[in-house]
Short mmCIF file of C-alpha atoms in Angstrom, two decimals:
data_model
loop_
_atom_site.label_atom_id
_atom_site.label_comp_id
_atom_site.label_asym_id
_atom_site.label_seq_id
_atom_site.Cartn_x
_atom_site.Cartn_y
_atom_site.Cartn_z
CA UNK V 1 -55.23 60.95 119.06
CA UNK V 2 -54.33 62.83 121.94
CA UNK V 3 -57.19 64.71 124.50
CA UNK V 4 -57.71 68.08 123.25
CA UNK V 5 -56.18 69.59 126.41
CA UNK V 6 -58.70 73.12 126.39
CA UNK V 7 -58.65 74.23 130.03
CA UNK V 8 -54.55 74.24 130.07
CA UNK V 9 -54.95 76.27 126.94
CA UNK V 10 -57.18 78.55 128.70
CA UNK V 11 -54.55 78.68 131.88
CA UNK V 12 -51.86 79.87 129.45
CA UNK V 13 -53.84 82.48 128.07
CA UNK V 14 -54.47 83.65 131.48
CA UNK V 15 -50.49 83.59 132.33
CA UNK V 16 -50.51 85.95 129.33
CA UNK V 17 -52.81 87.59 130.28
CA UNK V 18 -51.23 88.48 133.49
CA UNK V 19 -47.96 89.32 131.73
CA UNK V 20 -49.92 91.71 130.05
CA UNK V 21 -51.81 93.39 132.75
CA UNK V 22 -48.10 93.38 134.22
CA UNK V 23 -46.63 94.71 131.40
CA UNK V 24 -48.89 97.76 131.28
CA UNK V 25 -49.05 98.45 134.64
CA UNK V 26 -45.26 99.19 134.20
CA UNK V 27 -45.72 101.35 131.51
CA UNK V 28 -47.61 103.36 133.88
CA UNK V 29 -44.67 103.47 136.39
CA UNK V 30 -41.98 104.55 133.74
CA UNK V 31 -44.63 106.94 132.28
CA UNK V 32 -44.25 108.37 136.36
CA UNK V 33 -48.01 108.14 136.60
CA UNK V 34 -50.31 106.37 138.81
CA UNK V 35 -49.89 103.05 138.75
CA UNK V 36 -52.07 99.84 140.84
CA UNK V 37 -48.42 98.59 141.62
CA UNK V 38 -46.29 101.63 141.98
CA UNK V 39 -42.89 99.58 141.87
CA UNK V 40 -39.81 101.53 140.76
CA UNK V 41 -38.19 98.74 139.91
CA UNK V 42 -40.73 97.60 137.37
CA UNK V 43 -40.34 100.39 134.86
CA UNK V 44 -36.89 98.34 133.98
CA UNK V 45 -39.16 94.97 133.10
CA UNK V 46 -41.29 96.53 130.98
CA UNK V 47 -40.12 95.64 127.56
CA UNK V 48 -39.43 92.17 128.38
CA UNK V 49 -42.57 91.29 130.21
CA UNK V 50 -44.42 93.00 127.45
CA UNK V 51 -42.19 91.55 123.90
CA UNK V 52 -41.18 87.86 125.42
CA UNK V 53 -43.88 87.77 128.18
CA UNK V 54 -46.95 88.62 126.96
CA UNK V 55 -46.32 88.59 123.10
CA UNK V 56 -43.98 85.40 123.52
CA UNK V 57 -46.85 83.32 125.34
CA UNK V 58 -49.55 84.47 123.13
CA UNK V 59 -47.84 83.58 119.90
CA UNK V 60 -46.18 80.59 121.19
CA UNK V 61 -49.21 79.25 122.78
CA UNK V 62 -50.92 79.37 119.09
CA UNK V 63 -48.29 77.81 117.14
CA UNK V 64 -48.21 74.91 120.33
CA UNK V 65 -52.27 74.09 119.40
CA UNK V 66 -51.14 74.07 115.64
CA UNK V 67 -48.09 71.19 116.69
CA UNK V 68 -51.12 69.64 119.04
CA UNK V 69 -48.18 67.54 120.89
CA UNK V 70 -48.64 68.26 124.70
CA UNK V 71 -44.73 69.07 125.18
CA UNK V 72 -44.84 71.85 122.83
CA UNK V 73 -47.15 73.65 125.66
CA UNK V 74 -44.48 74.13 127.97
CA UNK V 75 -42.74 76.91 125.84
CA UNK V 76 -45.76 79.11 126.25
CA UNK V 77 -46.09 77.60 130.35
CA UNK V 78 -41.99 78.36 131.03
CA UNK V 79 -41.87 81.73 128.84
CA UNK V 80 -44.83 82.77 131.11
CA UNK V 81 -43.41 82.19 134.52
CA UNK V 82 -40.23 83.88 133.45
CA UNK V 83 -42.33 86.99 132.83
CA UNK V 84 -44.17 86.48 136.74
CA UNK V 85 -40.76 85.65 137.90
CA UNK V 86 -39.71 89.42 136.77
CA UNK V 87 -42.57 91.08 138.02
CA UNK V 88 -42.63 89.12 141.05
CA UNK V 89 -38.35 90.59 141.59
CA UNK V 90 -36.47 87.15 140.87
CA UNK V 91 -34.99 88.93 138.49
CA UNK V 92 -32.13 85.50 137.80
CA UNK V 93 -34.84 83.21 137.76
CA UNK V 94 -37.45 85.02 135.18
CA UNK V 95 -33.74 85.50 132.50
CA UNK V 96 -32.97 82.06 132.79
CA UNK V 97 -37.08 80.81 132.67
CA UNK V 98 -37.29 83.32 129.31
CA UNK V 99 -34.03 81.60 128.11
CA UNK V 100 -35.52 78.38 128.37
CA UNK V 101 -39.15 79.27 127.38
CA UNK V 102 -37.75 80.63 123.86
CA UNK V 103 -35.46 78.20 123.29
CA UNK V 104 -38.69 75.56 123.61
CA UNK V 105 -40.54 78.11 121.26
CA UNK V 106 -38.13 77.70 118.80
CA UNK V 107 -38.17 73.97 119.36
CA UNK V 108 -42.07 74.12 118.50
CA UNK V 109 -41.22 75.75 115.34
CA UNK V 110 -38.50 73.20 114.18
CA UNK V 111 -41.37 70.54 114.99
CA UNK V 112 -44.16 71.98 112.98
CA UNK V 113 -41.36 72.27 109.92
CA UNK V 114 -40.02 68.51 110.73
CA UNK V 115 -44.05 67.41 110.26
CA UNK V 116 -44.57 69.70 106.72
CA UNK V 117 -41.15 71.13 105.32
CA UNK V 118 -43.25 74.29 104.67
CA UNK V 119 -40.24 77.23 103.71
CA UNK V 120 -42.47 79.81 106.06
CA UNK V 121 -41.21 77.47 108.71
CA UNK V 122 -38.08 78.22 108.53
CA UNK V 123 -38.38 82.37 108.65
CA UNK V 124 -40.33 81.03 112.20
CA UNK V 125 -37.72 79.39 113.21
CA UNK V 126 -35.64 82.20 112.43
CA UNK V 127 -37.87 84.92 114.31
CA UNK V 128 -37.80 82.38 117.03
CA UNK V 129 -34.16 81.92 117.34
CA UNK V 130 -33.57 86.46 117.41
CA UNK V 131 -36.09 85.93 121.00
CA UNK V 132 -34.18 83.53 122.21
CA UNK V 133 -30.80 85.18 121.74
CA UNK V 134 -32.63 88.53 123.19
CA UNK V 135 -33.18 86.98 126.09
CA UNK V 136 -29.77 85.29 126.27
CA UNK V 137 -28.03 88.74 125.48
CA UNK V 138 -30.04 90.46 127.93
CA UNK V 139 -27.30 88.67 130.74
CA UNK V 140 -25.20 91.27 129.87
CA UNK V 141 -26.67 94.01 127.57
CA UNK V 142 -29.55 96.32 128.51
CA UNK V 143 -33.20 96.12 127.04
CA UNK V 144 -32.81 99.37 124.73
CA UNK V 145 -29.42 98.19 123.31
CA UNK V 146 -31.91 95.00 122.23
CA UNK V 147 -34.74 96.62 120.52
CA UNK V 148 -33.37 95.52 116.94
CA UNK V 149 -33.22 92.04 117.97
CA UNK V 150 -36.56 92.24 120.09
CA UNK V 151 -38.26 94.00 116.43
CA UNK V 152 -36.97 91.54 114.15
CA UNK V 153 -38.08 88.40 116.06
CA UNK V 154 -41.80 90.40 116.23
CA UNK V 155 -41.57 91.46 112.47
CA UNK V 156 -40.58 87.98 110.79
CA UNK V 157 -42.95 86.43 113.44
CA UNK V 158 -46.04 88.14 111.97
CA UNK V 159 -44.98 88.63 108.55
CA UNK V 160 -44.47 84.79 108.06
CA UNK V 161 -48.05 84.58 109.80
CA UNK V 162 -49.40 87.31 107.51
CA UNK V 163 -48.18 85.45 104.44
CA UNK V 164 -49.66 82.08 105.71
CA UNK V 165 -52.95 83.19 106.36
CA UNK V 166 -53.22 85.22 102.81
CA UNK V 167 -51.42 82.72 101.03
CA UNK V 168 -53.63 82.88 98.18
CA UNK V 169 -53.27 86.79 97.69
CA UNK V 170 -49.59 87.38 98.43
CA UNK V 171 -47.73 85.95 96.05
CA UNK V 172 -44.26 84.43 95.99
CA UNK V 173 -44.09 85.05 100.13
CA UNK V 174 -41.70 82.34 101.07
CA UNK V 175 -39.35 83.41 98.70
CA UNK V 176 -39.46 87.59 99.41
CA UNK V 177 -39.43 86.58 102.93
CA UNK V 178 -36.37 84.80 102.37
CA UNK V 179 -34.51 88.04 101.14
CA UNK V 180 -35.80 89.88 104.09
CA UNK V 181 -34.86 87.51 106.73
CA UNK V 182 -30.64 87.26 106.31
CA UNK V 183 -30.70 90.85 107.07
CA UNK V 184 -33.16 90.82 109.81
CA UNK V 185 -31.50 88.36 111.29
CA UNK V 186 -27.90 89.71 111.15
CA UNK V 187 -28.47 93.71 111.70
CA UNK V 188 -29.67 93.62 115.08
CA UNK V 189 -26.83 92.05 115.58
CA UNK V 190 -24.51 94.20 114.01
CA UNK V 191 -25.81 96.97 116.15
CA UNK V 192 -23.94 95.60 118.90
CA UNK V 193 -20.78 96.39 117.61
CA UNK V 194 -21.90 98.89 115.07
CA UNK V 195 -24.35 101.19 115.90
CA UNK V 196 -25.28 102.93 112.39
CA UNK V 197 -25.97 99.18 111.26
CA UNK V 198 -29.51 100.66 112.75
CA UNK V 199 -29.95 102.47 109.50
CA UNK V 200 -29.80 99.47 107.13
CA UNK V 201 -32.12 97.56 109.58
CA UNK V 202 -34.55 100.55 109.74
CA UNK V 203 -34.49 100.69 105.75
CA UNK V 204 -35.30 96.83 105.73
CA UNK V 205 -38.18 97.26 108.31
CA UNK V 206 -39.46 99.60 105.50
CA UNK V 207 -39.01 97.75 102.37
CA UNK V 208 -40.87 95.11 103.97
CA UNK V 209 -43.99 96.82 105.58
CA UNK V 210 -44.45 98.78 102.07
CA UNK V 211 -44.28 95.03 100.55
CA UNK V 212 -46.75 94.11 102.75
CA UNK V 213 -48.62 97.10 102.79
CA UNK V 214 -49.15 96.37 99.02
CA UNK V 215 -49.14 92.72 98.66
CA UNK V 216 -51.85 91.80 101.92
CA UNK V 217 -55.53 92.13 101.87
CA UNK V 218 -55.16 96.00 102.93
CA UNK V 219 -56.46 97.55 100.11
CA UNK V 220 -58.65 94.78 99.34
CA UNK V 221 -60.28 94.62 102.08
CA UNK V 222 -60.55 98.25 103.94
CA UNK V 223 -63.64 98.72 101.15
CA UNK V 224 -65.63 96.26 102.50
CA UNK V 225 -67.18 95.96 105.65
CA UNK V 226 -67.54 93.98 109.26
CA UNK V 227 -64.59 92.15 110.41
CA UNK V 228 -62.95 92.01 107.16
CA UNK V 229 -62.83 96.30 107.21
CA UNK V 230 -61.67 95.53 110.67
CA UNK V 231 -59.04 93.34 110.25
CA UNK V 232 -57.80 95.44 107.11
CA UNK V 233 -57.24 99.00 109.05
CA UNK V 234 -55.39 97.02 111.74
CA UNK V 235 -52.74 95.54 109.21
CA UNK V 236 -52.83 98.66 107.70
CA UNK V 237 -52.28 100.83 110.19
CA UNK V 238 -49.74 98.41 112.07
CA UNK V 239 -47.51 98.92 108.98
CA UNK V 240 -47.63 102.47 108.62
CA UNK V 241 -46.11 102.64 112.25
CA UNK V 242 -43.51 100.14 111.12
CA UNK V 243 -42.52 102.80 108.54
CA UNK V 244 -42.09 105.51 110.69
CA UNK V 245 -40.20 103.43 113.07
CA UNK V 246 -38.00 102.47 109.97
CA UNK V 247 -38.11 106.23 109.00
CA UNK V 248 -36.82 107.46 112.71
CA UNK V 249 -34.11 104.61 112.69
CA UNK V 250 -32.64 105.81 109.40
CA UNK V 251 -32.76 109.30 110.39
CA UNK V 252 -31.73 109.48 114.06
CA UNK V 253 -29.70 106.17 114.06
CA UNK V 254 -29.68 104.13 117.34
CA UNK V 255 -30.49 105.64 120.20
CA UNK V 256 -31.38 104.74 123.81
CA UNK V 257 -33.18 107.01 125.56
CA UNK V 258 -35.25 110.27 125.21
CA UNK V 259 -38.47 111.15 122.64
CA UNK V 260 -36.93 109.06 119.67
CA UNK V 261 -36.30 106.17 121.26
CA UNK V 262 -39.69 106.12 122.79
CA UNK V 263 -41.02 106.72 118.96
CA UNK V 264 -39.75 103.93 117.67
CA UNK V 265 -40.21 101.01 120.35
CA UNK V 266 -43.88 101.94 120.26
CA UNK V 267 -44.69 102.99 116.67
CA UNK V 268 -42.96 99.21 116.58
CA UNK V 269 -44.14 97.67 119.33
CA UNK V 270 -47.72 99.36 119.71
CA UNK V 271 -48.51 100.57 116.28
CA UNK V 272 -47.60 97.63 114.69
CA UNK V 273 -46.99 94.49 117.38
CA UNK V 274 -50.19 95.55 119.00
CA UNK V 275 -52.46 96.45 116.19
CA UNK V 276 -51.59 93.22 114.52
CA UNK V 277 -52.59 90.86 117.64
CA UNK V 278 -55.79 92.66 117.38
CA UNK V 279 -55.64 91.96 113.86
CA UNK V 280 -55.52 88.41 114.57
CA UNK V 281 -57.42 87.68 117.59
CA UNK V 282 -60.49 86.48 115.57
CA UNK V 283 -58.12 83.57 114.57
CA UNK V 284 -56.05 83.46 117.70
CA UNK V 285 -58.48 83.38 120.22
CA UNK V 286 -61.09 80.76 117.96
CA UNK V 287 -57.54 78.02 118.15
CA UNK V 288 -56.42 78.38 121.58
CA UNK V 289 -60.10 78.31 123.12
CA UNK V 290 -62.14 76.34 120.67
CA UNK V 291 -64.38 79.17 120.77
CA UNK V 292 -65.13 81.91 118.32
CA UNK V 293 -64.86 85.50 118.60
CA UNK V 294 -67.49 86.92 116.71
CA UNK V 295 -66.96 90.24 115.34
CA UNK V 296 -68.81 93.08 116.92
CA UNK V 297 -68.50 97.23 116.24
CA UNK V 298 -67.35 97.39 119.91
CA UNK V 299 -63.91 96.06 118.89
CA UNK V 300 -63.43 99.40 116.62
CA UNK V 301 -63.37 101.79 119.58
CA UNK V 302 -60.01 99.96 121.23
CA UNK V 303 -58.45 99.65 118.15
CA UNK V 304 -59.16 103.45 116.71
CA UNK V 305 -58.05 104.73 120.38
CA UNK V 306 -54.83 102.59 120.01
CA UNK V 307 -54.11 104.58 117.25
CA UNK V 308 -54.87 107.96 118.13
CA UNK V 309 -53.37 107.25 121.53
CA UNK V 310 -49.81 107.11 119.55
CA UNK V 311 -50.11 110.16 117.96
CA UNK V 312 -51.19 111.92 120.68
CA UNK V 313 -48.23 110.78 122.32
CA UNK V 314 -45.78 111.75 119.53
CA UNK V 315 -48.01 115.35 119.24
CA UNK V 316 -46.65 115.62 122.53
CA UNK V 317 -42.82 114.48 121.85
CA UNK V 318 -42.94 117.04 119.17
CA UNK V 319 -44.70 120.48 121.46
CA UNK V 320 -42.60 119.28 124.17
CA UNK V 321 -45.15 118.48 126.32
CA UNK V 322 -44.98 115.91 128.96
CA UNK V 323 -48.73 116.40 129.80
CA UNK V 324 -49.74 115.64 126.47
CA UNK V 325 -47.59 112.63 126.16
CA UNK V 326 -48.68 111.21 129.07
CA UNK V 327 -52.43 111.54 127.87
CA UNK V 328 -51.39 109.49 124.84
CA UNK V 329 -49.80 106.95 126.61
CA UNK V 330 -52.49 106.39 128.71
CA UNK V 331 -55.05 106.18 126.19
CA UNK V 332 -53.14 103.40 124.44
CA UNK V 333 -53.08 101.78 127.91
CA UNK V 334 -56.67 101.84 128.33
CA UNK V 335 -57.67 100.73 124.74
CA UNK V 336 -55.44 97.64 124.88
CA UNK V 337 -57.24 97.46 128.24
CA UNK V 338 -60.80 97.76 126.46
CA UNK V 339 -59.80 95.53 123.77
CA UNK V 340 -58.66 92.90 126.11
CA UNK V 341 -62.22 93.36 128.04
CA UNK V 342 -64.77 93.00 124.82
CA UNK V 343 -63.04 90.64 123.33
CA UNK V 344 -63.33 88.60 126.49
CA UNK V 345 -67.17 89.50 126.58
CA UNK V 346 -67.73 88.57 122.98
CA UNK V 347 -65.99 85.15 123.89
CA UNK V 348 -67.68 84.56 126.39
CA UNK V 349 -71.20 85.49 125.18
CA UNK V 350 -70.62 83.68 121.65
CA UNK V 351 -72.51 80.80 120.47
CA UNK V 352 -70.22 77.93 120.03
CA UNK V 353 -69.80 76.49 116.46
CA UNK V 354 -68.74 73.60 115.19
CA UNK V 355 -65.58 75.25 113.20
CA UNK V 356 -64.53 78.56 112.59
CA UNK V 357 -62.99 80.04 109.35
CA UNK V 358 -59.67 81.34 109.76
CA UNK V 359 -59.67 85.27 107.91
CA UNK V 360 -57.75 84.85 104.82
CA UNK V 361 -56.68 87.17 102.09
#
């Protein structure tokens, strides 16, 4: 039995952390705001820090306490440094660290399915495999001309996760997943070559998030109350964005730069990539720090201003006005901010117990 290795988990989360606090701050320079680090050259890290640096530690880290085999903690440790390696300028070094961080993600993925031939295993492997060929491909191909790639690895990531965690109310997951992943996998792809294969990707992203609108504990749930009302208006709402990003992609087709391509990296990367990892972080946070995180009412304010911080934002696309925009953007800046801070108190302040239930369906 190997020694439950707590404080390194605790360091990773910290290097994510700091990808995150990274990641936002250069949201703030491309937004042409203030900033605490007013770095030009950040504003073209952004995505990456924020989609493979923060997201790609956090969700690696996880799946390397589920393996519990103390090699599987260097994907989360390399992916990590790659991110400070970008924010820190060594721009070679943080491509080649995120190359090597995925590729050991996807390693830890293989592993867990090698130890229980589980079929949700495989779509992991699978969203594992579209990071690590976004950050190979990002050696010669800029970050917007990735986005499909970058949304796919986060979609099949967290819809295989969903489906795990209510395994006993959505039915028939492995094998629906299956349909969805071929696709998925090869569209963002396509794109590449064939731009308008954006619109058969963006109709995917919707078939799936209306499954999964449908089939998860949404509608269950969002009667009820405490964390369970909690955790069902953050799935819900993070797959409503995923519609309307799947709505602008069919309509305006790829594009990379301007309103609509800010619309859909954050109704997919905010609205639903963020609003999920709050989702979750009453099962996240319990594994990696053998601590629970008890559910409180202050964890509604961060998540409702996440929320209203995106439309605002898109209010603003849509008067053509940059002052408004900016407002929204900085509103969803300071409720991941505030989530980040009371979930941290609540940690902290918990009682420890013994066990704690992961939130199923």
């Amino acid at each position: 039995m190997r020694k439950d290795p707590v404080k390194l988990r605790i360091g990773l989360l910290a290097l994510g952390g700091v990808s995150l606090l990274a990641g936002l701050n250069a949201a703030l320079v491309a937004l042409g705001v203030w900033a605490p680090v007013n770095e030009p050259r950040m504003a073209d890290i952004h995505g990456m820090v924020m989609t493979l640096g923060f997201m790609g530690t956090l969700i690696s880290l996880e799946r390397a306490q589920s393996l519990r085999q103390n090699w599987a903690y260097l994907a989360p440790a390399v992916i990590g440094a790659g991110a400070l390696a970008l924010v820190t300028g060594r721009l070679a070094l943080g491509s080649l660290l995120l190359i090597q961080g995925t590729a050991l993600f996807a390693l830890v993925y293989v592993a867990l399915w090698w130890r229980a031939r589980v079929p949700l295993l495989v779509i992991q492997v699978a969203s594992a495999l579209m990071a690590l060929l976004a950050a190979i491909l990002w050696l010669f191909f800029a970050v917007n001309e990735l986005i499909p790639l970058l949304a796919s690895y986060l979609v099949l990531t967290i819809a295989s996760e969903r489906a795990e965690l209510a395994a006993l109310t959505i039915k028939n997951a492995p094998q629906i997943l299956a349909v969805f992943t071929l696709p998925l996998a090869l569209l963002p792809v396509a794109t590449l070559v064939w731009p308008d294969a954006i619109r058969a990707f963006g109709l995917t992203i919707i078939l799936l998030a209306i499954w999964l609108l449908r089939a998860d504990i949404v509608r269950k749930m969002i009667f009820t109350s405490g964390l369970y009302r909690f955790n069902a208006a953050a799935l819900g709402m993070g797959y409503i964005w995923l519609i309307v990003a799947g709505l602008t992609w069919i309509v305006n087709g790829k594009v990379a730069m301007g309103a609509v391509y800010d619309l859909t990296i954050h109704a997919t990367f905010i609205g639903f990539g963020i609003s999920m990892i709050m989702a979750h972080a009453p099962v996240i946070f319990p594994a990696v720090l053998s601590r629970p995180l008890p559910y409180h009412v202050a964890l509604w304010p961060p998540l409702v201003g996440l929320h209203v911080g995106l439309a605002i934002r898109f209010a603003g696309y849509l008067a053509g006005s940059n002052p408004v925009w900016h407002a929204g953007a900085i509103v969803n800046v300071l409720s991941i901010l505030a989530f980040v801070l009371s979930a941290a108190v609540l940690v902290i302040t918990a009682k420890p117990t013994k066990a704690t239930p992961a939130l199923r369906g």
